[in-house]
XYZ file of C-alpha atoms in Angstrom:
595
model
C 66.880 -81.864 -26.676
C 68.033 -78.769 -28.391
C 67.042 -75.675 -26.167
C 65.317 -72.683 -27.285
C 67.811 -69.648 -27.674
C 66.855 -66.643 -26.223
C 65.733 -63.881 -27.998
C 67.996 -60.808 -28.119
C 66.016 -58.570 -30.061
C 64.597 -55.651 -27.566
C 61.654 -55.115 -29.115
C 60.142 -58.879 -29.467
C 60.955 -58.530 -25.256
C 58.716 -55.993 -25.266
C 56.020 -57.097 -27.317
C 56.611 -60.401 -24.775
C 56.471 -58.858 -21.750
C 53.377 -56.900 -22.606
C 51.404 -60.032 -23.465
C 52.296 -61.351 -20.546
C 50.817 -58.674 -18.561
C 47.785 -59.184 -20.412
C 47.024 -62.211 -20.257
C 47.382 -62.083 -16.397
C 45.346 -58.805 -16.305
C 42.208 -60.596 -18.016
C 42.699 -63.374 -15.496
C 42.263 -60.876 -12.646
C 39.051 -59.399 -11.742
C 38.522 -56.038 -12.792
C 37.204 -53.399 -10.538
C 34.441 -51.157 -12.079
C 35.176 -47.115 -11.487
C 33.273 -45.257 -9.556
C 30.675 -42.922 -11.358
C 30.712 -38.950 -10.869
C 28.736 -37.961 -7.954
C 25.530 -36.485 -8.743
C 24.000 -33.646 -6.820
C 21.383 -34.664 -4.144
C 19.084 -31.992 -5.978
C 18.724 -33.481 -9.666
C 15.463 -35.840 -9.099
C 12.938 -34.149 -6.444
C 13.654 -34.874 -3.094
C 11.324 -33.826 0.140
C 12.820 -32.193 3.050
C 11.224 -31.641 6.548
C 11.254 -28.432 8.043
C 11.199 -26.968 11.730
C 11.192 -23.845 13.421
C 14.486 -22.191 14.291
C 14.496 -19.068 14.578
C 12.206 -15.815 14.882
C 13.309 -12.551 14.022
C 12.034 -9.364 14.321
C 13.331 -6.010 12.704
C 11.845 -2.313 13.640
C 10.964 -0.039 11.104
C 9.129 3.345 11.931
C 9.263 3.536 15.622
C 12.774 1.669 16.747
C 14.326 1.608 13.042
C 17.218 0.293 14.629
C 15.603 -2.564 16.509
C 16.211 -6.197 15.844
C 16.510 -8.947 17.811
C 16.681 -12.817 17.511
C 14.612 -15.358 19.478
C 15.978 -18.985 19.434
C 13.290 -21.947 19.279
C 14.475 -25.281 21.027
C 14.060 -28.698 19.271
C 12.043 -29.939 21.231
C 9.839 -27.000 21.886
C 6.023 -26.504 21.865
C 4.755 -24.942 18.633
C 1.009 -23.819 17.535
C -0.489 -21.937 14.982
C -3.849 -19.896 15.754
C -5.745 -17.658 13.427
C -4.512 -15.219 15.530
C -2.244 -14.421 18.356
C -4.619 -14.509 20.529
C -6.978 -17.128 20.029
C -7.584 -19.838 22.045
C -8.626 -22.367 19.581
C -4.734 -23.358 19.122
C -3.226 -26.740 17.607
C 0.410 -27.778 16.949
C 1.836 -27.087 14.117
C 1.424 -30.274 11.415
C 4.796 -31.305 9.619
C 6.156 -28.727 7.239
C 7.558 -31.291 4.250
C 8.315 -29.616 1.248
C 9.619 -31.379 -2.510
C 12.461 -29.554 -4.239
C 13.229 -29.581 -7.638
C 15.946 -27.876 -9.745
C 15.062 -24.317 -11.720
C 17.403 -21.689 -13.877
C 17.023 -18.491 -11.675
C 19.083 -15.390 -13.512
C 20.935 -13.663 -10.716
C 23.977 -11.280 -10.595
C 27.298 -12.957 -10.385
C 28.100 -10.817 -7.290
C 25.491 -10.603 -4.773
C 28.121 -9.405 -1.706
C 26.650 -6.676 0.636
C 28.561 -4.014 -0.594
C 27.780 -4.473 -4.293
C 24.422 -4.302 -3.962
C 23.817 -1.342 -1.610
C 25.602 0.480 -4.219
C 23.157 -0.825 -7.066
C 20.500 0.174 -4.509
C 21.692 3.685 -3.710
C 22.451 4.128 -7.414
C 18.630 3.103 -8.486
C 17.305 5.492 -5.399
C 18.919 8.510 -6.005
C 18.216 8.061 -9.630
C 14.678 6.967 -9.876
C 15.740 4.116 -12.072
C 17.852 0.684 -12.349
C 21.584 0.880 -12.786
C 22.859 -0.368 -16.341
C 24.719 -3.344 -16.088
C 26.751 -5.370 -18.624
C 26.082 -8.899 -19.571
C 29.048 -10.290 -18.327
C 27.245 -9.219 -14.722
C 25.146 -11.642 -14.962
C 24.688 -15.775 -14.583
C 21.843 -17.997 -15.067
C 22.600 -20.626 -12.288
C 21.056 -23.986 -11.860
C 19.319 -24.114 -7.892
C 17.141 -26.161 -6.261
C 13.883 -25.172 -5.685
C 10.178 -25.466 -4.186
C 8.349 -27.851 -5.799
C 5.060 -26.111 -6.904
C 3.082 -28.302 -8.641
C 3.322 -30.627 -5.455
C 0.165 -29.793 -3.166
C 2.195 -30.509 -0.037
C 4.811 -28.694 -0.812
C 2.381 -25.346 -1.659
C 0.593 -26.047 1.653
C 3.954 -25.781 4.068
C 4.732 -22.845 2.071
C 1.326 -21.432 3.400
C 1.780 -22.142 6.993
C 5.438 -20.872 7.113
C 4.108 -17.760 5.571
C 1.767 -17.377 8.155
C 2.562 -15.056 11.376
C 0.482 -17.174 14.162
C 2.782 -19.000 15.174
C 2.656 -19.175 19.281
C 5.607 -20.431 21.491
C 4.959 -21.784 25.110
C 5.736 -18.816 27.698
C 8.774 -19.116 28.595
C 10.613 -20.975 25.969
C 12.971 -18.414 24.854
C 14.582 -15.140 25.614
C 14.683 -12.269 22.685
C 18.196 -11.606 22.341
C 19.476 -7.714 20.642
C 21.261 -8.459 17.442
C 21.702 -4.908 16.325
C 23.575 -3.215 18.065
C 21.888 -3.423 21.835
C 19.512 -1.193 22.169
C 17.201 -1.512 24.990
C 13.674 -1.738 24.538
C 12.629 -4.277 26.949
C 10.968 -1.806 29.324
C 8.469 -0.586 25.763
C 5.555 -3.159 24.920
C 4.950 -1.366 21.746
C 7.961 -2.675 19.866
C 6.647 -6.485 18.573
C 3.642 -4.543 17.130
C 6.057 -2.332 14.840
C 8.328 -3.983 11.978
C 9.206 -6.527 10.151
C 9.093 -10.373 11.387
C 10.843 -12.877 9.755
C 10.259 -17.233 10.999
C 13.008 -18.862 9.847
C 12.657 -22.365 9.275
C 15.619 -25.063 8.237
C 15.467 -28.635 6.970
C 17.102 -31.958 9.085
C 20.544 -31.191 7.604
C 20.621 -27.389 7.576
C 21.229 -27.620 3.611
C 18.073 -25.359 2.819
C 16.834 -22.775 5.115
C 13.080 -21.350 4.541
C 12.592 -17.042 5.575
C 9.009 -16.734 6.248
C 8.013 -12.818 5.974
C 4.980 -11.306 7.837
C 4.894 -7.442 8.096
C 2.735 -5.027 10.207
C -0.325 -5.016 7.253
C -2.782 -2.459 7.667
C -6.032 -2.794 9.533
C -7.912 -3.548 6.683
C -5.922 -6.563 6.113
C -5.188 -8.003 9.251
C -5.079 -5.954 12.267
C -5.315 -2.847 14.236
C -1.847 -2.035 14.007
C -1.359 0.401 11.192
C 0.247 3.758 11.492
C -0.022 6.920 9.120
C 3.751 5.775 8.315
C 2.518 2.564 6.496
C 0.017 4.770 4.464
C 3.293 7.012 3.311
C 5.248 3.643 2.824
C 2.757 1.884 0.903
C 1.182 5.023 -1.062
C 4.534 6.122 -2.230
C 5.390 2.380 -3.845
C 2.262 1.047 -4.774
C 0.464 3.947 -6.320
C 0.593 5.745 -9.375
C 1.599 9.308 -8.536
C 1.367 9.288 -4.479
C -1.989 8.694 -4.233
C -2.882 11.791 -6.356
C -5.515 11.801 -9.281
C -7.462 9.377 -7.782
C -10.079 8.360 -4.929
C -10.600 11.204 -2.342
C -10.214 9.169 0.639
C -6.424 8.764 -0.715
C -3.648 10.013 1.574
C -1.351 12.277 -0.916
C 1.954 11.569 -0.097
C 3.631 13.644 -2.544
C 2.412 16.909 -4.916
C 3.926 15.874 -8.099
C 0.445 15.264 -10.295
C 0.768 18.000 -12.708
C -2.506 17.349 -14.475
C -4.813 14.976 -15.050
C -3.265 11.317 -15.705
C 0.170 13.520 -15.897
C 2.747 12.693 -13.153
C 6.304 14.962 -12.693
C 8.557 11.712 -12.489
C 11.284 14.033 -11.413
C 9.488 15.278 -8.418
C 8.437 11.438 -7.882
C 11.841 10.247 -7.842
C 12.524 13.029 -5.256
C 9.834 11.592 -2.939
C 10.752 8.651 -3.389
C 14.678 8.708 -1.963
C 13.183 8.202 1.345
C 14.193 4.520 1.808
C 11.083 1.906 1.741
C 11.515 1.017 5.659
C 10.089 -2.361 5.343
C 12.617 -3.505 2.423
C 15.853 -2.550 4.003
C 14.314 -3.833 7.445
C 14.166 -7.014 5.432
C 17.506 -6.555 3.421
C 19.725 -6.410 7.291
C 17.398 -9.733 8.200
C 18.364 -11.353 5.173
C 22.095 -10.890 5.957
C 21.983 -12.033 9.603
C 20.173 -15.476 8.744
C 22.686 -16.200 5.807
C 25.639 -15.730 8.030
C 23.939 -18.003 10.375
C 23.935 -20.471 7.686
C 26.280 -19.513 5.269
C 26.288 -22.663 3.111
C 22.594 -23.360 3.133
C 20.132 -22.753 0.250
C 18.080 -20.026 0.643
C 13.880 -19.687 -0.149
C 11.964 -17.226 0.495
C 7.811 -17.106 1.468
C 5.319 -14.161 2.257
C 1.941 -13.023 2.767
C 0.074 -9.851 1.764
C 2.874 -6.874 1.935
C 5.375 -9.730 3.430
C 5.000 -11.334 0.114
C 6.217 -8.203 -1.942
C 9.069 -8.017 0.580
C 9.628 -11.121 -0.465
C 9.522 -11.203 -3.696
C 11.996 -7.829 -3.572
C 14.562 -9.929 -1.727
C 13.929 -12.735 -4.459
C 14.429 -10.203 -6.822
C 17.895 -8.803 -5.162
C 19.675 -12.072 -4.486
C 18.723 -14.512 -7.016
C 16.649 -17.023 -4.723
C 13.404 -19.177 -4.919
C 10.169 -17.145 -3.923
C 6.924 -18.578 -2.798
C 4.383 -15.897 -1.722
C 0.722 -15.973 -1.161
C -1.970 -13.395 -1.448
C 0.914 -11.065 -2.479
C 0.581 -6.920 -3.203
C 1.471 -6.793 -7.044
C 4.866 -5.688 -6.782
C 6.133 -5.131 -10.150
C 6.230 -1.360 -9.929
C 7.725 -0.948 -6.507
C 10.265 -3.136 -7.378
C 11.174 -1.361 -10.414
C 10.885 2.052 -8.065
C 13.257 0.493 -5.779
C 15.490 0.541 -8.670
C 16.465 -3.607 -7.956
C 18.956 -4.579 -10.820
C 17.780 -5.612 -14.505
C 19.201 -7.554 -16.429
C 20.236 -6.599 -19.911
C 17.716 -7.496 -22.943
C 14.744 -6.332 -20.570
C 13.272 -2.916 -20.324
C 13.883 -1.056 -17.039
C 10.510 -0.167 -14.914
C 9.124 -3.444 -16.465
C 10.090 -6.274 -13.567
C 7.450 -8.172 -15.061
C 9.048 -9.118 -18.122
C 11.739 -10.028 -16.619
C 11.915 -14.267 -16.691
C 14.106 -16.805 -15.054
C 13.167 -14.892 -11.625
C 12.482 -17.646 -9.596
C 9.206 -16.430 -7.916
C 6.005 -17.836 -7.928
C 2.821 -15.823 -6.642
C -0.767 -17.488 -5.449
C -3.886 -15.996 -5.325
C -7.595 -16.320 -5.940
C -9.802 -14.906 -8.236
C -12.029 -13.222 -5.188
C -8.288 -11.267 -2.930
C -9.070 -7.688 -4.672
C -5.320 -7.167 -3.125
C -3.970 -10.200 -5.115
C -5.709 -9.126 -8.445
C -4.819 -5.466 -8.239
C -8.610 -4.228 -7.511
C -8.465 -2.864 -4.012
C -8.810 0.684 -5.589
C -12.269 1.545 -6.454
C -14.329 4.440 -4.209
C -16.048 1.713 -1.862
C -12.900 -0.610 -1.450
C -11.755 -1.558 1.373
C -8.371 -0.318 1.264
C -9.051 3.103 -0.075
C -11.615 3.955 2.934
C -8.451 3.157 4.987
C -6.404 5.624 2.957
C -4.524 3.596 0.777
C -4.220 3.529 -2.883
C -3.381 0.377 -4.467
C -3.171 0.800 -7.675
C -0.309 -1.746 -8.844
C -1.541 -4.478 -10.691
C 1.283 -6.716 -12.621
C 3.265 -9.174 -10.473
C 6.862 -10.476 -10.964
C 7.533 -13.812 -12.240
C 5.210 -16.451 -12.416
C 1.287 -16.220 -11.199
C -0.590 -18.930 -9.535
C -4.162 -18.075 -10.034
C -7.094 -20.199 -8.045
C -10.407 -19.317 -9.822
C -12.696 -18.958 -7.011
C -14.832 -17.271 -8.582
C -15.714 -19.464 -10.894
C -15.471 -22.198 -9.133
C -17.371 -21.485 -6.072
C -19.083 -18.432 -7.113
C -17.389 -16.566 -4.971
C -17.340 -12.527 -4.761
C -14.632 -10.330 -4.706
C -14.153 -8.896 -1.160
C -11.310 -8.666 1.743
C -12.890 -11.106 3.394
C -10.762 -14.107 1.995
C -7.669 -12.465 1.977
C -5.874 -13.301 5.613
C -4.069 -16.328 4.858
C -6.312 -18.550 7.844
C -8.978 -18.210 5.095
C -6.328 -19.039 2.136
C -5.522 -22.699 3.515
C -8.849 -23.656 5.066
C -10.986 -22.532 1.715
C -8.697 -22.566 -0.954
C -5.283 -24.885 -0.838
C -6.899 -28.033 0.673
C -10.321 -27.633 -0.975
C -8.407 -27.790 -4.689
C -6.890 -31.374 -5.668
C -3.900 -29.609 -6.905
C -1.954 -26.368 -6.874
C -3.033 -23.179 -9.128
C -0.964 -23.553 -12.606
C 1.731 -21.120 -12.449
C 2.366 -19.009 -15.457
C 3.983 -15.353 -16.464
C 1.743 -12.529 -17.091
C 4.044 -10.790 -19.310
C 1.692 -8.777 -20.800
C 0.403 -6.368 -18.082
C 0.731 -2.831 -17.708
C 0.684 -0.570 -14.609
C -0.861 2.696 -14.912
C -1.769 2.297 -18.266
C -3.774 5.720 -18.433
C -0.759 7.935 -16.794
C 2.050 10.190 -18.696
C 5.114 10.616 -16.904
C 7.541 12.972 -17.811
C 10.861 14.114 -16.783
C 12.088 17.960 -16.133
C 15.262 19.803 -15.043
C 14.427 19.211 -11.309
C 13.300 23.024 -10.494
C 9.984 22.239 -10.325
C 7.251 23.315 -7.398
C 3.929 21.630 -8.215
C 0.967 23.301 -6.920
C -2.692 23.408 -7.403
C -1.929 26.827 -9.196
C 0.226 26.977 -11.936
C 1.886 30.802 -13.579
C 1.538 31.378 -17.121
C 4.704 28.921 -18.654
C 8.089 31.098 -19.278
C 10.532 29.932 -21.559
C 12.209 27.931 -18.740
C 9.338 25.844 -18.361
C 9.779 26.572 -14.269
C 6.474 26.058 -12.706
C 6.188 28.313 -9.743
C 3.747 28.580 -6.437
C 1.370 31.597 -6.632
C -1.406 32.248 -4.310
C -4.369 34.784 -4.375
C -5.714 37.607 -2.476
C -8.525 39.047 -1.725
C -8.406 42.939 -1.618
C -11.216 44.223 -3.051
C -14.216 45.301 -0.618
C -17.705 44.121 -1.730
C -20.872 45.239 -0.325
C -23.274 42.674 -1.553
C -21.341 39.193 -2.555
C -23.265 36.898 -5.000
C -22.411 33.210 -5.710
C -20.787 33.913 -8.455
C -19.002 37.553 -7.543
C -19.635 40.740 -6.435
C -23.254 42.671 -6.994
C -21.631 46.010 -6.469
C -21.356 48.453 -9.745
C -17.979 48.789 -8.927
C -15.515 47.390 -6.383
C -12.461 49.044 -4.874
C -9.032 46.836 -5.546
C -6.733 49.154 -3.729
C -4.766 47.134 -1.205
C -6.061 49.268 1.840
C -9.705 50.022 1.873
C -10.985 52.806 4.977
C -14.808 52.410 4.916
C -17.643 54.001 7.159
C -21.038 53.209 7.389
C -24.033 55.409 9.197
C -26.987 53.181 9.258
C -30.365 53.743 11.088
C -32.717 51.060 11.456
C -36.367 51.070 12.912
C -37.339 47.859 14.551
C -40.890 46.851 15.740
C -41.598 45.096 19.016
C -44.646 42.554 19.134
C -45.670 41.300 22.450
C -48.249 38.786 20.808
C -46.745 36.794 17.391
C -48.842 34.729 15.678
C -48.330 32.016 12.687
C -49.345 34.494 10.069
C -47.932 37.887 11.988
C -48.250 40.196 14.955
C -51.424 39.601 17.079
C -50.728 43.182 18.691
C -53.070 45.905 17.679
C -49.969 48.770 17.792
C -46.615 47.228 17.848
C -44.202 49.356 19.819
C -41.378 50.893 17.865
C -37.802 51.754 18.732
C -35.431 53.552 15.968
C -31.361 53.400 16.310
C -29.038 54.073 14.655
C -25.565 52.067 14.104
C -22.399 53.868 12.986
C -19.900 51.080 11.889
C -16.443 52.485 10.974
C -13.262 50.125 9.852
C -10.107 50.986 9.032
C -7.114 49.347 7.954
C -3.301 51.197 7.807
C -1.691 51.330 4.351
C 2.119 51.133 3.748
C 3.371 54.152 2.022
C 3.176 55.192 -0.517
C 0.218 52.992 -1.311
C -2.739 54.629 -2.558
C -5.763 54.823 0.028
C -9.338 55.183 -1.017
C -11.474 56.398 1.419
C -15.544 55.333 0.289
C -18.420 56.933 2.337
C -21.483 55.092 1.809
C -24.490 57.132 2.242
C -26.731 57.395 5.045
C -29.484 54.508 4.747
C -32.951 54.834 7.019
C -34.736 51.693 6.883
C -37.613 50.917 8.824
C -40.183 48.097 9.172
C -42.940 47.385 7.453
C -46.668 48.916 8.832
C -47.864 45.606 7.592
C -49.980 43.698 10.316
C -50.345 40.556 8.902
C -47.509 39.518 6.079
C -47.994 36.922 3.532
C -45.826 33.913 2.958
C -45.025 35.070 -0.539
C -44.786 38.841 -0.340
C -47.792 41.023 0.430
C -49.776 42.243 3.379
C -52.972 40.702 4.270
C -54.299 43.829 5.938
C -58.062 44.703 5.234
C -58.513 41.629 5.599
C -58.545 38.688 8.099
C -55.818 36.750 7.587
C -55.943 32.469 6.524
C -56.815 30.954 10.493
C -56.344 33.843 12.167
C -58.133 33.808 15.651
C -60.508 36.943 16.019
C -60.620 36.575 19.925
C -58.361 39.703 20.346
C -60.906 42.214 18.371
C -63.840 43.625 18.536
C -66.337 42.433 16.423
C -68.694 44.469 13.882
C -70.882 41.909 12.782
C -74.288 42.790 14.057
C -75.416 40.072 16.142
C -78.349 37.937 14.600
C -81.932 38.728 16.457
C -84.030 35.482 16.887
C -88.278 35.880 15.479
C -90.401 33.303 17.184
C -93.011 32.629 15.008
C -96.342 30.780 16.091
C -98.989 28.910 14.215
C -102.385 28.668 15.667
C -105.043 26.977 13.931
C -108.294 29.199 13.310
């Protein structure tokens, strides 16, 4: 048996040796690759959420003020309508759905970045202009809103009643420690912020609740709010409008005409309650630095919300809200390009999401008319547009509600409106809404002094503060002037007046006049003489005014509309006090006799 020869040839070894390998390749079993992982956040997931921590930040009182109180696992948690109230019950599970959404955000968000965009915008009246490249549109995962559950823990970590067992936790000083333990007054002042976190720490929830005024929830508002919140949320400082407005600036020039120069000026005085919210912000993200972010609010916490939304580039859910479009754009928060600055409500991709009913005049922007609520209170809320996306409940229409205040602590919100609805409000944008759609503003070269008086215009158009004096000396004033023939304008006036006067005494009035048959009468006479010192050389005018004698009338009995009544008796007039004339009647007897 001949034997095969071996093949030399390199390449037919090759072509060999690589069928060999495949042939015991497709004999083997062949493991499958593993697939990419996928992020957690794609489909919607739901998340349970406790609370960690409560923080509290001064504004007007201890600015500097903020401390940190740490909640225990396993600790004892209620919610009451309010702090007080007895009628408490634990708080229910706080589950939540997430879901992924774009959210347009700047591509540095670092501390230092944006205090300078802040200080910029301040100082300036107006956003800082920043280039495209500035900016990212970032996939995040966010709240669920068209989940009802998800909208309803929302509402309850929004809320500020929460109540903690005495004795469950210590405040700690996170600022810098100041002391305040020995002052009671500090938890009533500020900005407090319930931080809640899911089972893995991945997403962290920052409820906001500020110190609203009394109107809205309490007794704890200060003439500082009133400066805060008039400066931000009206049109021109609560000029040019209601009278029970507090004025927090003089900058209204004329009717619907606001100096946004001087406005800018009053408005470098930072918004206490933002930056108060800004410094929390920080301390609960280095906390958890690696942890989602979302935001929720009620009422004025809401806007503060919705500004940190705004500033960061993170998921907003606020009930009840202030309309915050203006402020925010006041605030100067960055824009990004393609949108109009001092517009915030154009701007999409934000990431926020507002509810409301139809019946919260605060939530619609109509918590401004002469019998409202808020303005009797002092403020003037005259924002209307909101940022992002609005989530209207039409309780009007629905449950023939009316508008009034009445619904608008958040108590009422989840009893009467979130669990009486199958479903959450459809959220939309309400891009087409205008603030202060009857107002001019206009800018000048910053040398202005708005007053109630203006000078005639120069060619510097530099309005200055004039003020008027009365000089003149006027015998006889009328409503609409002086009745003298001629008044003296000199600026120092010497006058002297010799009066004499005759006065009548009556020891018996009656309704219609004196019941005395001589009144006694005394004469004097008055000699009145002011004088005033004039600076040289001004001119002095000395006036004399002659000698007047003026006595009483001889009238007995006056009418009521001019007149005397003597001669004859007056209307009612008792004649007990004279002597009669009228001969008394004699009395004839007269007898019949029958002849």
């Amino acid at each position: 048996m001949r034997r095969r020869p071996l093949c030399a040839s390199a390449s037919r070894v090759t072509a060999s040796l690589l069928l060999s390998f495949l042939a015991i390749g497709s004999a083997a079993e062949v493991p499958l690759l593993p697939l990419p992982p996928t992020s957690p956040h794609v489909h919607s997931t739901e998340k349970d959420f406790s609370l960690r921590h409560i923080y509290h930040h001064g504004t007007y009182r201890y600015p500097e003020l903020h401390r940190r109180l740490d909640v225990p696992d396993k600790a004892a948690v209620y919610m009451a309508e309010h702090d007080d109230a007895a009628d408490r019950e634990p708080v229910p599970a706080l589950r939540a759905k997430s879901e992924m959404m774009s959210i347009q955000r700047m591509v540095h968000r670092d501390r230092d970045t944006i205090d300078g965009i802040l200080d910029y915008g301040r100082m300036r009246g107006k956003a800082v202009q920043l280039a495209a490249e500035d900016w990212t549109i970032d996939d995040l995962p966010g709240p669920n809103v068209t989940d009802r559950e998800t909208v309803l823990s929302f509402a309850r970590m929004a809320s500020n009643a929460y109540i903690l067992e005495p004795g469950t936790g210590d405040w700690e000083d996170v600022g810098g420690g100041f002391n305040y333990t020995e002052d009671f007054g500090w938890e009533a002042d500020g900005l407090r912020g319930h931080i809640f976190a899911d089972t893995e720490n991945s997403t962290v929830v920052i409820g906001l609740k500020g110190t609203s005024p009394a109107m809205f929830d309490g007794s704890e508002t200060t003439t500082n709010d009133k400066i805060n919140d008039n400066l931000f949320f009206s049109c021109c400082c609560g000029q040019g409008g209601q009278y029970l407005w507090r004025q927090v600036c003089d900058c209204q020039t004329a009717a619907y005409t606001c100096n946004s120069t001087c406005l800018v000026t009053a408005l470098r005085e930072k918004n206490r309650y933002y930056y108060a919210a800004q410094n929390l912000y920080h301390n609960v993200t280095e906390l958890y630095p690696n942890a989602e972010v979302w935001f929720a609010g009620h009422s004025l916490g809401g806007a503060v919300s919705s500004f940190l939304s705004l500033t960061y580039g993170h998921p907003t859910v606020t009930f009840e809200a202030v309309p915050e479009a203006m402020p925010a754009a006041r605030l100067g928060l960055p824009t990004p390009p393609g949108h109009q600055i001092g517009s915030m409500q154009q701007r999409k991709m934000t990431g926020g999401y507002h509810f409301g009913h139809t019946a919260d005049p605060i939530f619609m922007g109509q918590c401004n008319t002469a019998t409202s609520v808020c303005t009797i209170g002092g403020y003037a809320m005259q924002s209307v547009c909101h940022t992002g996306n609005k989530c209207t409940y039409d309780t009007v229409k629905d449950f023939g509600w009316r508008v009034g205040i009445g619904t608008h602590k958040i108590a009422e919100v989840i009893r009467d409106v979130i669990l009486k609805y199958d479903q959450p409000a459809k959220c939309e944008p309400y891009i087409d809404c205008t603030d202060c759609y009857p107002w001019e503003y206009f800018e000048s070269n910053g040398t202005e002094t708005t007053t109630s008086s203006k000078s005639k215009p120069t060619s510097s158009s530099t309005l200055t503060r004039s003020s008027r004096t009365r000089t003149e000396t006027c015998k006889t004033p009328g409503w609409w002037g002086c009745l003298d023939e001629s008044t003296t304008g000199s600026a120092t006036t010497t006058s002297k007046t010799i009066s004499t006067s005759s006065t009548s005494t009556c020891k018996t009035p009656g309704w219609f006049g004196c019941k005395d048959k001589d009144p006694e009468e005394e004469t004097s006479t008055i000699t009145t003489t002011v004088a005033s010192p004039a600076p040289a050389p001004s001119v002095t005018t000395t006036s004399h005014s002659p000698t007047s004698s003026a006595s009483t009338s001889s009238c007995r009995y006056p009418g009521w509309f001019g007149g005397c009544l003597d001669g004859d008796d007056p209307p009612g007039h008792s004649r007990s006090s004279h002597k009669s004339t009228i001969p008394t009647p004699t009395a004839t007897t007269t007898t019949c006799t029958d002849e």
